[in-house]
Short mmCIF file of C-alpha atoms in Angstrom, two decimals:
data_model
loop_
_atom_site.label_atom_id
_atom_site.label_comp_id
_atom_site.label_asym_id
_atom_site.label_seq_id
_atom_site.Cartn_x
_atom_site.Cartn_y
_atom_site.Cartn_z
CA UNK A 1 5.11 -173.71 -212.95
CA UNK A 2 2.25 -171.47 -212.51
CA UNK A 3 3.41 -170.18 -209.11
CA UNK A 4 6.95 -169.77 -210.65
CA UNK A 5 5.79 -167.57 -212.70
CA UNK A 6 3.29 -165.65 -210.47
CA UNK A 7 6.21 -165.57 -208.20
CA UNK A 8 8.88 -163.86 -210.30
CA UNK A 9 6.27 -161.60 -211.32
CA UNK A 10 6.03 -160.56 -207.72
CA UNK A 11 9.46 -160.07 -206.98
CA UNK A 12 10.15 -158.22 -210.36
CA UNK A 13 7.31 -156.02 -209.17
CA UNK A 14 8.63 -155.31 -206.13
CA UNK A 15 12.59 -154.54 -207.12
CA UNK A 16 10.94 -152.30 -209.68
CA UNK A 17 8.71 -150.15 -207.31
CA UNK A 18 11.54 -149.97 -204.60
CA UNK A 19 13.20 -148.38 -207.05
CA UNK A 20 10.90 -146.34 -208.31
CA UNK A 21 12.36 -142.68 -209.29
CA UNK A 22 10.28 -141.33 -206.52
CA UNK A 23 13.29 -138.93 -204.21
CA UNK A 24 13.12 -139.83 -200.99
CA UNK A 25 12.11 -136.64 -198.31
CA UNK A 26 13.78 -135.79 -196.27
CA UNK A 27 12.31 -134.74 -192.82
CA UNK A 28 12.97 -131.11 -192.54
CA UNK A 29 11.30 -130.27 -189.39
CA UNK A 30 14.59 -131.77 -187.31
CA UNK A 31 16.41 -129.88 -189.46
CA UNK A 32 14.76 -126.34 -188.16
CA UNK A 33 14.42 -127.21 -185.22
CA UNK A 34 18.21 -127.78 -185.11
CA UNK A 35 18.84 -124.35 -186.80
CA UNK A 36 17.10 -122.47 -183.75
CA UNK A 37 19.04 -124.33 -181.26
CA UNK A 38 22.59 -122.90 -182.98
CA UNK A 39 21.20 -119.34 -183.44
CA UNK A 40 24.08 -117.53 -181.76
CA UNK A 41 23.37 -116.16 -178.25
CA UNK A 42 23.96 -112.24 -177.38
CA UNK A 43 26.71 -111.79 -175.00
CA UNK A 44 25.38 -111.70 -171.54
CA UNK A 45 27.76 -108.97 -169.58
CA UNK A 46 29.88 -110.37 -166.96
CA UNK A 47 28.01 -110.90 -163.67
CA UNK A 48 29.76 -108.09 -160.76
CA UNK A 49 30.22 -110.30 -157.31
CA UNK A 50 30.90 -108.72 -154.41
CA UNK A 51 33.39 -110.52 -152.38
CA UNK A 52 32.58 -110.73 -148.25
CA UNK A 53 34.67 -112.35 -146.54
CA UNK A 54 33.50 -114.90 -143.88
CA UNK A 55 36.18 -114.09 -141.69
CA UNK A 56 35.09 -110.54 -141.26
CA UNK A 57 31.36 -111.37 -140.59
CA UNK A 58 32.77 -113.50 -137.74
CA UNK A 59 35.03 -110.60 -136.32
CA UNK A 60 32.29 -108.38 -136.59
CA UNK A 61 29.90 -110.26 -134.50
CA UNK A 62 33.05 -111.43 -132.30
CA UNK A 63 33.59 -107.94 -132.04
CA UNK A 64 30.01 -106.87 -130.96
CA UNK A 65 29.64 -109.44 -128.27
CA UNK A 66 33.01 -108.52 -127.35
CA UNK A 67 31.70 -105.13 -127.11
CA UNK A 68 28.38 -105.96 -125.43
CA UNK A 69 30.02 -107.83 -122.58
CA UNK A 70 32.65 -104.83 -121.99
CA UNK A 71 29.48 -102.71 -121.25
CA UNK A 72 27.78 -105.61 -119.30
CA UNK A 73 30.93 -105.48 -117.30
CA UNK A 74 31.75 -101.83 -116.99
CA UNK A 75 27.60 -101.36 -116.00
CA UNK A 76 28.03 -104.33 -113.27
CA UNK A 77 31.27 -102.70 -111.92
CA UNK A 78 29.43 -99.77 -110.94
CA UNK A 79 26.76 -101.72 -109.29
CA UNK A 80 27.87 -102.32 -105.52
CA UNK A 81 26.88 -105.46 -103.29
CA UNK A 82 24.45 -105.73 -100.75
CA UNK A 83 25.96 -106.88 -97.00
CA UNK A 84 23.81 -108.72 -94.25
CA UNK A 85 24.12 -109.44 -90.99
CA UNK A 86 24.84 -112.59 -89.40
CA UNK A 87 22.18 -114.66 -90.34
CA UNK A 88 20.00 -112.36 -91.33
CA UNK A 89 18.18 -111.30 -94.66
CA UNK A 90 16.66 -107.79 -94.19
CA UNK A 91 18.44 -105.04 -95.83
CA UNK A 92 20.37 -103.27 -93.02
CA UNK A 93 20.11 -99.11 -92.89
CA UNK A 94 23.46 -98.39 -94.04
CA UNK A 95 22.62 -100.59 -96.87
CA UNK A 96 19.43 -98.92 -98.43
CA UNK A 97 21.37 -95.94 -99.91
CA UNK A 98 23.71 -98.72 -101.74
CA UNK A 99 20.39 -100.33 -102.80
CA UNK A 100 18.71 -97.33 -104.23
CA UNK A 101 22.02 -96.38 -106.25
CA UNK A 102 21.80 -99.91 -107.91
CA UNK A 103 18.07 -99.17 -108.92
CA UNK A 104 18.96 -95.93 -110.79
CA UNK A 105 21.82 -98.15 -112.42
CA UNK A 106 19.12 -100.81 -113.67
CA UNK A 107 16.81 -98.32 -114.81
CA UNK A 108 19.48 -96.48 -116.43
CA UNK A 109 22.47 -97.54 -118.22
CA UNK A 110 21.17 -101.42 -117.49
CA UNK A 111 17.71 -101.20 -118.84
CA UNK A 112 18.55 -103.05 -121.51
CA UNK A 113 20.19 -106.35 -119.49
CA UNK A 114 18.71 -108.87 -117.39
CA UNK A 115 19.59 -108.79 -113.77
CA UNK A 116 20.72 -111.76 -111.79
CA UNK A 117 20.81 -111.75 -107.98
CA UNK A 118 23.06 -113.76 -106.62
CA UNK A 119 22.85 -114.56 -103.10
CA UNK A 120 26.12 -115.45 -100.86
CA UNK A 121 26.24 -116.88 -97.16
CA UNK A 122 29.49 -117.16 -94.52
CA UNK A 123 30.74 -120.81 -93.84
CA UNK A 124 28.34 -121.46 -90.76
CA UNK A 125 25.46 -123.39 -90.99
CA UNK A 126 24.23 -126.48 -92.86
CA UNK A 127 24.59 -126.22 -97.15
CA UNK A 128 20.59 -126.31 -96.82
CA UNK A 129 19.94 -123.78 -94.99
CA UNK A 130 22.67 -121.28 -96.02
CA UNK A 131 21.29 -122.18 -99.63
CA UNK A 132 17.49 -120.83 -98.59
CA UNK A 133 19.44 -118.00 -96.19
CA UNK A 134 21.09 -116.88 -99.78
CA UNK A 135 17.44 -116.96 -101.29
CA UNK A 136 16.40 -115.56 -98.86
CA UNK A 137 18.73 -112.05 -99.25
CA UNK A 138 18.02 -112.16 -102.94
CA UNK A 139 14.53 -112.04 -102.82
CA UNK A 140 14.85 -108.87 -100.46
CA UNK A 141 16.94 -107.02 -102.57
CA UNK A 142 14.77 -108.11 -105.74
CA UNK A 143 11.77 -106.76 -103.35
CA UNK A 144 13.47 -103.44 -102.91
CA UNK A 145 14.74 -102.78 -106.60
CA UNK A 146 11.11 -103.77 -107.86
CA UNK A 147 9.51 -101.00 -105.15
CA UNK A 148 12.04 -98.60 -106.83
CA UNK A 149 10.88 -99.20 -110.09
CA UNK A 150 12.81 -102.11 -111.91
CA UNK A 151 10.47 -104.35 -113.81
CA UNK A 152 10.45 -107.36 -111.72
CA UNK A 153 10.52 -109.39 -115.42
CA UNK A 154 14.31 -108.51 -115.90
CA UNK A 155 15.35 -109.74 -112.09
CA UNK A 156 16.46 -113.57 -111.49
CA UNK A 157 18.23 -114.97 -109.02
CA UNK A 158 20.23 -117.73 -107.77
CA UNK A 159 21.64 -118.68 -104.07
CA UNK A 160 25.18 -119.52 -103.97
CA UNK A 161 24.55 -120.97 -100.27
CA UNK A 162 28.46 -120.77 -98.80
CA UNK A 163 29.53 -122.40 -101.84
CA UNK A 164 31.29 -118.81 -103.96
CA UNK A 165 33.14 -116.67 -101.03
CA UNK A 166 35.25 -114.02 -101.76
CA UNK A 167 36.98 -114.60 -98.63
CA UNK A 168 38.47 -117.45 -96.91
CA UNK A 169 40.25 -116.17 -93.79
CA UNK A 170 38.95 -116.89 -90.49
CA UNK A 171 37.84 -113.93 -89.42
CA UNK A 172 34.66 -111.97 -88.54
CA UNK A 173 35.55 -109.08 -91.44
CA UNK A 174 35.93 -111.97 -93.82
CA UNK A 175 32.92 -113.96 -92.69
CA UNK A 176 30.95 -110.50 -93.58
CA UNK A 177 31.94 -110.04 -97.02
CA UNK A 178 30.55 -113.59 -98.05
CA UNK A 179 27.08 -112.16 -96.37
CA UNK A 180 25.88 -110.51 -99.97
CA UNK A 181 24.03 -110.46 -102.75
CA UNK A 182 26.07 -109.82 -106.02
CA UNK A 183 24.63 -108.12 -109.11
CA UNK A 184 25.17 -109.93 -112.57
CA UNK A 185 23.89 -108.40 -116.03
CA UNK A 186 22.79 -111.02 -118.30
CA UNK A 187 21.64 -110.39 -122.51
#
């Protein structure tokens, strides 16, 4: 009976103190904190783009190379071909004028280009040897421009053997115009 009594006591305690007249807080530090988050924003002025179109960037770079090659190709049109002999690789007489005209060119108006020398054989003789006989011619004219004064840097070349003619006939004028080194202007 004791503990019946002890125990009411308790509970009658406890409804009584939970509610007590004490106000409950409330936790105001959310409550500012959520105030500064809603403080209105100034107006930010609208942001100016500049449109460019992607399409234009691509013509005008189209449009330079485009450009750069019509130079490459008007400078190598003035430069003129070297003729050999029948198997031969020095640079005949009538040929040194035509030689020293393609120097001034490559100092000139082609400084800024690579050169590539590409030397050309007729149809006789093995594909191995008319391949070292176009070497051959290439590195004579590359000789000759460097002892006029090209930087031997900008000059490559190639051999083209009998394999690129520009002439097909049968005949001994045809058979000399495939005896050459060509002159190609590379970027």
């Amino acid at each position: 009976m004791k503990n019946i009594i002890l125990s009411s006591v308790a509970v009658a305690v406890l409804l009584l103190t939970g509610c007590s007249s004490n106000k409950p807080t409330v936790d105001e530090t959310n409550k500012e904190a959520a105030s500064t988050k809603t403080q209105p924003v100034e107006e930010v002025s609208s942001v100016q783009t500049e449109s460019v179109s992607s399409q234009g960037v691509a013509s005008n770079d189209t449009m330079k190379a485009d450009s750069n090659e019509m130079t490459m190709a008007n400078i190598e049109s003035t430069m003129t071909s070297v003729y050999f002999d029948f198997d031969k690789y020095a640079i005949r007489q009538d040929m040194k004028e035509t030689v020293t005209k393609d120097a001034d060119i490559a100092k000139a108006a082609a400084s800024a280009y690579s050169i590539k020398l590409e030397g050309n054989c007729d149809e006789w003789g093995s594909d191995e040897y008319n391949f070292a006989l176009g070497l051959k011619r290439a590195q004579t004219v590359k000789t000759e421009l460097v002892n006029e004064g090209v930087d031997a840097k900008r000059i490559s070349m190639v051999s083209y053997g009998k394999s690129a003619p520009v002439c097909n006939e049968k005949t001994k004028e045809c058979w000399q115009k495939n005896r050459r080194v060509d002159f190609k202007l590379l970027p």
